[in-house]
PDB file of C-alpha atoms in Angstrom:
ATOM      1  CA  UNK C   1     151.348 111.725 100.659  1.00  0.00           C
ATOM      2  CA  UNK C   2     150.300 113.944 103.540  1.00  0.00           C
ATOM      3  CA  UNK C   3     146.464 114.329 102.066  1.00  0.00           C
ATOM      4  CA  UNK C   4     146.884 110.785 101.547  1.00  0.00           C
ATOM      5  CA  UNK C   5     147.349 109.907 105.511  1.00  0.00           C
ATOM      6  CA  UNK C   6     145.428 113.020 106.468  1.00  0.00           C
ATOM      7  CA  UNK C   7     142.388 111.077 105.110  1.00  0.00           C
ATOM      8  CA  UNK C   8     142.895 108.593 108.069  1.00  0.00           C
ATOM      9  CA  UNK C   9     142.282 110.896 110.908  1.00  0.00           C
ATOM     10  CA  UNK C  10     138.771 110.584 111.161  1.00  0.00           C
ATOM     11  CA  UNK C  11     135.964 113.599 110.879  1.00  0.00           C
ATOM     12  CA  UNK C  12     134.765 113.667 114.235  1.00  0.00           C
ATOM     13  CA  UNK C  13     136.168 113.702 117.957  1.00  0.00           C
ATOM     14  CA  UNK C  14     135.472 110.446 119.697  1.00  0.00           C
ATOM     15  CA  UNK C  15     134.022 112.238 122.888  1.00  0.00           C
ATOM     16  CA  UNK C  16     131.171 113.917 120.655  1.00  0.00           C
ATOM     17  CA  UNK C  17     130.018 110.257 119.445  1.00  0.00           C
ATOM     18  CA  UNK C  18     126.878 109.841 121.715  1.00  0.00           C
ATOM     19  CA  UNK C  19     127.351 106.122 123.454  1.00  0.00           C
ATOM     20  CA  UNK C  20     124.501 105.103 125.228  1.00  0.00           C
ATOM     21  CA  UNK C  21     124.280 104.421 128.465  1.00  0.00           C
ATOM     22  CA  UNK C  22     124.237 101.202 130.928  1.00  0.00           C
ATOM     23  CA  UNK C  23     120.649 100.670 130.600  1.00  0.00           C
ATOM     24  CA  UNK C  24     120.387 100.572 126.838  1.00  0.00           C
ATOM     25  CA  UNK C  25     123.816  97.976 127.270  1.00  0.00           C
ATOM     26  CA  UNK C  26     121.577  95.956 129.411  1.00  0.00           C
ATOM     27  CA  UNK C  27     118.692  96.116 126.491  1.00  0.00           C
ATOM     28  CA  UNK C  28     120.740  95.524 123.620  1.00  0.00           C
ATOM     29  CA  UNK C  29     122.735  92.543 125.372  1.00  0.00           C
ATOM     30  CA  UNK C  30     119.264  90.958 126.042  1.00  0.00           C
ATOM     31  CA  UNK C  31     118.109  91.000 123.244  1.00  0.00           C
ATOM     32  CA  UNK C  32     120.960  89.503 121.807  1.00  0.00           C
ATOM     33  CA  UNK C  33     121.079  87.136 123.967  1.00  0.00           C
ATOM     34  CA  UNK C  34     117.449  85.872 123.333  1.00  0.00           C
ATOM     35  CA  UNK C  35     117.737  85.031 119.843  1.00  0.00           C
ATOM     36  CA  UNK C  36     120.882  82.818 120.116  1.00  0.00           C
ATOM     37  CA  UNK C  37     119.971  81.144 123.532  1.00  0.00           C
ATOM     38  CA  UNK C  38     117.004  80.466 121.117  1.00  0.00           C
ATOM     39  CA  UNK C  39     118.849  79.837 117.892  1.00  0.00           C
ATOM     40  CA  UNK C  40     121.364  77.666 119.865  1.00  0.00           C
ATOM     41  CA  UNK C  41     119.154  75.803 121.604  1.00  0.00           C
ATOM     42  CA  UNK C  42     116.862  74.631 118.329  1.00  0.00           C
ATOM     43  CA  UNK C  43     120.270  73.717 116.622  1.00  0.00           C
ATOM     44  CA  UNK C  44     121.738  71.558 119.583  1.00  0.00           C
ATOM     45  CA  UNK C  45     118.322  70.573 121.173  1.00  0.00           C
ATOM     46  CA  UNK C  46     115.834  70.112 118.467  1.00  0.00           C
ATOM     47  CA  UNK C  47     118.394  68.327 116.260  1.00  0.00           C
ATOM     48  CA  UNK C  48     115.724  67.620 113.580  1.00  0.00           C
ATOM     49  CA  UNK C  49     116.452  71.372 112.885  1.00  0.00           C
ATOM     50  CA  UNK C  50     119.721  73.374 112.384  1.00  0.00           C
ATOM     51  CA  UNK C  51     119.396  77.021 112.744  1.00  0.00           C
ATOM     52  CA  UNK C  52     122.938  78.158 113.903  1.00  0.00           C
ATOM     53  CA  UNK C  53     125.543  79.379 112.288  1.00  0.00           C
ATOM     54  CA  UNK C  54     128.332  81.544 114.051  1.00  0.00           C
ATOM     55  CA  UNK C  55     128.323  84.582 111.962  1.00  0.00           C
ATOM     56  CA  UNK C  56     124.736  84.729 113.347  1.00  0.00           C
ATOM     57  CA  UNK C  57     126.353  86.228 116.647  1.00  0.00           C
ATOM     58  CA  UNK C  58     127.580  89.749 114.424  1.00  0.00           C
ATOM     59  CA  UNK C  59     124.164  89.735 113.183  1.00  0.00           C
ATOM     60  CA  UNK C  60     122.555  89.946 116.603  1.00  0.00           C
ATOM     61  CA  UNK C  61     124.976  92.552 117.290  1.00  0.00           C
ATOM     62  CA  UNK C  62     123.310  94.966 114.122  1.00  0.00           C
ATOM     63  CA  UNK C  63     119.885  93.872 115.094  1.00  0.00           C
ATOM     64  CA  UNK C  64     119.916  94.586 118.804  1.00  0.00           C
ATOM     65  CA  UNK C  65     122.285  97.286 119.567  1.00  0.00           C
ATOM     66  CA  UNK C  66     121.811  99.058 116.668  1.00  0.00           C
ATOM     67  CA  UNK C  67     118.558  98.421 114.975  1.00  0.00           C
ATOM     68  CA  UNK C  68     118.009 101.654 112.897  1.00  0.00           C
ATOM     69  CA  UNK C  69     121.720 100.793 110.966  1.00  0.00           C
ATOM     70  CA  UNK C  70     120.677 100.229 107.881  1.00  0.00           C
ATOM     71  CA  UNK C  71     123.035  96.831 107.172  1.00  0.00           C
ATOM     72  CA  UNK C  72     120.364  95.938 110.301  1.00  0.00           C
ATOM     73  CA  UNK C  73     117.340  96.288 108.269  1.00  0.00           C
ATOM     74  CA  UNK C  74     115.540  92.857 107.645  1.00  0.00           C
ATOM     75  CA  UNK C  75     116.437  92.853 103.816  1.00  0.00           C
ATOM     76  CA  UNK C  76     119.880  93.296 104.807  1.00  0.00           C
ATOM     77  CA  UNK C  77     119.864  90.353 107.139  1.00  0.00           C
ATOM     78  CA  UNK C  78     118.217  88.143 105.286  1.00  0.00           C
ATOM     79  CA  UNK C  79     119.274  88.909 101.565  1.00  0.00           C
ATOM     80  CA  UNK C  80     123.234  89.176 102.689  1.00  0.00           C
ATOM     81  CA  UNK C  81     122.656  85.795 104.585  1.00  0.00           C
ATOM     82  CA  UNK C  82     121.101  84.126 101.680  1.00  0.00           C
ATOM     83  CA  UNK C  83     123.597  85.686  98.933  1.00  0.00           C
ATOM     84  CA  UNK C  84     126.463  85.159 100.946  1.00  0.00           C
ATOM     85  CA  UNK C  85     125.394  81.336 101.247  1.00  0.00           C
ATOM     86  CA  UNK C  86     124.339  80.741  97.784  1.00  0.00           C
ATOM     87  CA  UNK C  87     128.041  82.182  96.916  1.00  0.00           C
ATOM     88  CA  UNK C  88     130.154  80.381  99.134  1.00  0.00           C
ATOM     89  CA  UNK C  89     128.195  76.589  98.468  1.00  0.00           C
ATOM     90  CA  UNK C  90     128.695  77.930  94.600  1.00  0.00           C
ATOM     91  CA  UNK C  91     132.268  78.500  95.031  1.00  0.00           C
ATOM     92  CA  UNK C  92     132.847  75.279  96.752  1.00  0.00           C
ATOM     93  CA  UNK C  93     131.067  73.615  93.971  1.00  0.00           C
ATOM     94  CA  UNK C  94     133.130  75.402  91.372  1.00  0.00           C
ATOM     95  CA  UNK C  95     136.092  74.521  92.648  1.00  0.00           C
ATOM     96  CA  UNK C  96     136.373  71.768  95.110  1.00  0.00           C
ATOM     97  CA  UNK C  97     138.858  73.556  97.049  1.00  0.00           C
ATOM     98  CA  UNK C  98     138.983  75.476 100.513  1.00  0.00           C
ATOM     99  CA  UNK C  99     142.501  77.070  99.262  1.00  0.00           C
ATOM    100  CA  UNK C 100     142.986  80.759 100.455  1.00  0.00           C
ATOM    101  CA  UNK C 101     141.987  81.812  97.152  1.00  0.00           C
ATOM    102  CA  UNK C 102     139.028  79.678  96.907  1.00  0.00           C
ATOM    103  CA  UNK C 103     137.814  81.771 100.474  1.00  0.00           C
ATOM    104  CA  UNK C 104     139.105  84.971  99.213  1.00  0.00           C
ATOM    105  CA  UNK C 105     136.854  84.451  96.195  1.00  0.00           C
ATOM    106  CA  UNK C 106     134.100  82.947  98.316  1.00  0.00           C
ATOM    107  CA  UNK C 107     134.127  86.346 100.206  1.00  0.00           C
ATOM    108  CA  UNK C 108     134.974  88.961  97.443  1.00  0.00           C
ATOM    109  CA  UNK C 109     132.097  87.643  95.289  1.00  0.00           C
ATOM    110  CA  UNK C 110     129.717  87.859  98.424  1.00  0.00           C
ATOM    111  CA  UNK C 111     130.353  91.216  98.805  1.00  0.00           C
ATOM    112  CA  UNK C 112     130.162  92.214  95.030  1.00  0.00           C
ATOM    113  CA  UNK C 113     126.780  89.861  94.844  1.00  0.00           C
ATOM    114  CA  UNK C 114     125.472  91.796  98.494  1.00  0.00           C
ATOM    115  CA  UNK C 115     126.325  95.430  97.152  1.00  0.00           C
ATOM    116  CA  UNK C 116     124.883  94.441  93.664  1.00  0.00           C
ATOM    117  CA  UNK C 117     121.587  93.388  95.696  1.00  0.00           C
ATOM    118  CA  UNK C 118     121.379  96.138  98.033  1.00  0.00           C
ATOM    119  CA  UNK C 119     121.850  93.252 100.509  1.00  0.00           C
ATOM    120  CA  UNK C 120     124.630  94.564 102.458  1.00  0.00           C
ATOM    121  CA  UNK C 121     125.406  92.559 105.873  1.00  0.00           C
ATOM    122  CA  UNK C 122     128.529  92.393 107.093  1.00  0.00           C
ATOM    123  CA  UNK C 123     127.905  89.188 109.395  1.00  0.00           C
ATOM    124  CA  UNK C 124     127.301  87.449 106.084  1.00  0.00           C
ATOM    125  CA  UNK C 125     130.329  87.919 104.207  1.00  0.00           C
ATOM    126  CA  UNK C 126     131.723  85.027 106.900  1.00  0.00           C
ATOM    127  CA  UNK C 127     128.637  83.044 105.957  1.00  0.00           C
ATOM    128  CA  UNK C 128     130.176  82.983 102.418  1.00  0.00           C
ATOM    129  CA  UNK C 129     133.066  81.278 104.559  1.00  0.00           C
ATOM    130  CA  UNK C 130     131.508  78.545 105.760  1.00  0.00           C
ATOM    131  CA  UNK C 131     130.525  76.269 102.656  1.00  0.00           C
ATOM    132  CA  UNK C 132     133.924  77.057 101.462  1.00  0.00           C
ATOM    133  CA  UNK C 133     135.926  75.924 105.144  1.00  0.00           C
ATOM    134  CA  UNK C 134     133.512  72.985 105.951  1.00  0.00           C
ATOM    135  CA  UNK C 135     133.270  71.419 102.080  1.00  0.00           C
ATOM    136  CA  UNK C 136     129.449  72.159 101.779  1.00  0.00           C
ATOM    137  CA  UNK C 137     128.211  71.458  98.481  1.00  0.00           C
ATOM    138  CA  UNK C 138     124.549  71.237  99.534  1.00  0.00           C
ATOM    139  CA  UNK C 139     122.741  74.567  98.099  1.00  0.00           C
ATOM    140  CA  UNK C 140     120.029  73.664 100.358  1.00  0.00           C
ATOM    141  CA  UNK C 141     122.336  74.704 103.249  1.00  0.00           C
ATOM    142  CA  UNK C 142     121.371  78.343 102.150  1.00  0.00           C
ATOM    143  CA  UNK C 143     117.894  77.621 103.204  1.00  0.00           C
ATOM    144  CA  UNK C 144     118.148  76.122 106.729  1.00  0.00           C
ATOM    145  CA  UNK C 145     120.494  76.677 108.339  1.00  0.00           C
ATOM    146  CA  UNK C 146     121.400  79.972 106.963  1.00  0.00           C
ATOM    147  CA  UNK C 147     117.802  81.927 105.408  1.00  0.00           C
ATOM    148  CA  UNK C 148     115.681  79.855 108.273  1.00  0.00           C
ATOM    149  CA  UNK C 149     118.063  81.167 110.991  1.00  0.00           C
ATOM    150  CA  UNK C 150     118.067  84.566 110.229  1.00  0.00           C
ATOM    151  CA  UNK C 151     114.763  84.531 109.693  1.00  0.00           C
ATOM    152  CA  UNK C 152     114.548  83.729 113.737  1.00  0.00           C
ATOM    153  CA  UNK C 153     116.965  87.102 114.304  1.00  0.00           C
ATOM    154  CA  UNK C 154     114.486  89.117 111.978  1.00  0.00           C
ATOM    155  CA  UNK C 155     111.394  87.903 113.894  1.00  0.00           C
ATOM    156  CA  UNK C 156     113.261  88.308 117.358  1.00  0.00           C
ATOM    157  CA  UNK C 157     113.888  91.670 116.208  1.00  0.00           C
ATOM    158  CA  UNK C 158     111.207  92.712 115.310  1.00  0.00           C
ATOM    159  CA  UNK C 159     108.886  91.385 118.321  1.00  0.00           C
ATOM    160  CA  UNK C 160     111.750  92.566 120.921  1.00  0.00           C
ATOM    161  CA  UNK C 161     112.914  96.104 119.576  1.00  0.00           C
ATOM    162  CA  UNK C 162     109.266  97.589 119.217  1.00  0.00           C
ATOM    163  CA  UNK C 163     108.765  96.260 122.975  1.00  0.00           C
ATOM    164  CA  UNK C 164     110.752  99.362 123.582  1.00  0.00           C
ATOM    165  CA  UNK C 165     109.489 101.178 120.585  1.00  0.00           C
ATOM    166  CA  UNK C 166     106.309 102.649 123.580  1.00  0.00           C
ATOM    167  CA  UNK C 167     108.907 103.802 126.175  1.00  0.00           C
ATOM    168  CA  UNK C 168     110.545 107.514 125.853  1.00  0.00           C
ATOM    169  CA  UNK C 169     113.543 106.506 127.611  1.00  0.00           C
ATOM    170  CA  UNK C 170     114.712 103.959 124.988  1.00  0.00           C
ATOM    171  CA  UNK C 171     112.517 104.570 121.886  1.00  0.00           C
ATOM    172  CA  UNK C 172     113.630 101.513 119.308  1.00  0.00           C
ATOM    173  CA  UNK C 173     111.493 101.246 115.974  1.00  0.00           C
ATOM    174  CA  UNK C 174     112.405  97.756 114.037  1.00  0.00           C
ATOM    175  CA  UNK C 175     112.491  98.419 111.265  1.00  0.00           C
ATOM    176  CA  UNK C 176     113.640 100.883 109.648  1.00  0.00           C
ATOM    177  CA  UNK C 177     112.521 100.036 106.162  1.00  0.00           C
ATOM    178  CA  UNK C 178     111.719  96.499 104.715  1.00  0.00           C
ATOM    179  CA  UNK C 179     112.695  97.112 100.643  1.00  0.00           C
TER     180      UNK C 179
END
């Protein structure tokens, strides 16, 4: 038992994590907040089109403050999106039920499905949610608002992280790898 709870001390001291400073705050948080000002305002403004979802929030997080992660990586984004959609309209479907086991199996089949895909994104487990908790039966959900919206956090990415990519002081390559 005390290898067991030895396990859960951690490997590494806290202070020798390197946490960047103010000014790469200030560059992460814009860039987050670019893509769902934009997002947000093509859901609630241009209401031909719905592009939000709020897991897309967590996924601005991984693609703007850290953008070399590899659950970050434009596969990641939009494969665990998609798969994590797909699942949770399935489930719904299935079942006809937003019971705690129907979202328990909504998300535990997401994340089998993501792993299984190499399309690991944590953001989009709670995508799997969402069909489940709103009674969405509609498998063309998956494509807009879900695959078309992070589509617009890939592109964001993309276009605003290699902006930095030229300067020394905050050198951000997006992305890592595509497949």
């Amino acid at each position: 038992m005390k290898k067991y709870l030895a396990l859960m001390r951690g490997q590494q001291l806290v202070s020798s994590i390197p946490y960047p400073g103010l000014a790469e705050a200030l560059v992460s948080g814009l860039g987050g907040f670019i893509v769902i000002t934009l997002l947000t305002y093509v859901h609630f403004e241009v209401q031909a089109i719905g592009l939000f979802i709020v897991p897309f929030g967590a996924s601005a997080v991984l693609a703007f403050a850290a953008p070399g992660a590899p659950f970050s990586q434009p596969r990641n984004i939009l494969g665990g999106h998609l798969v994590a959609a797909l699942t949770g309209v399935v489930v719904y479907m299935l079942t006809g039920s937003s019971a705690f086991w129907a979202m328990g199996l909504a998300s535990g089949l997401a994340i089998a499905l993501m792993v299984l895909t190499k399309t690991v994104h944590p953001p989009a487990d709670a995508t799997a949610l969402l069909p489940v908790i709103n009674q969405i039966a509609d498998p063309m959900w998956a494509i807009s608002p879900v695959l078309a919206g992070a589509a617009v956090i890939v592109i964001v990415a993309l276009l605003y992280n290699n902006l930095w990519a030229r300067t020394d002081k905050y050198p951000r390559r997006y992305p890592s790898f595509w497949w």
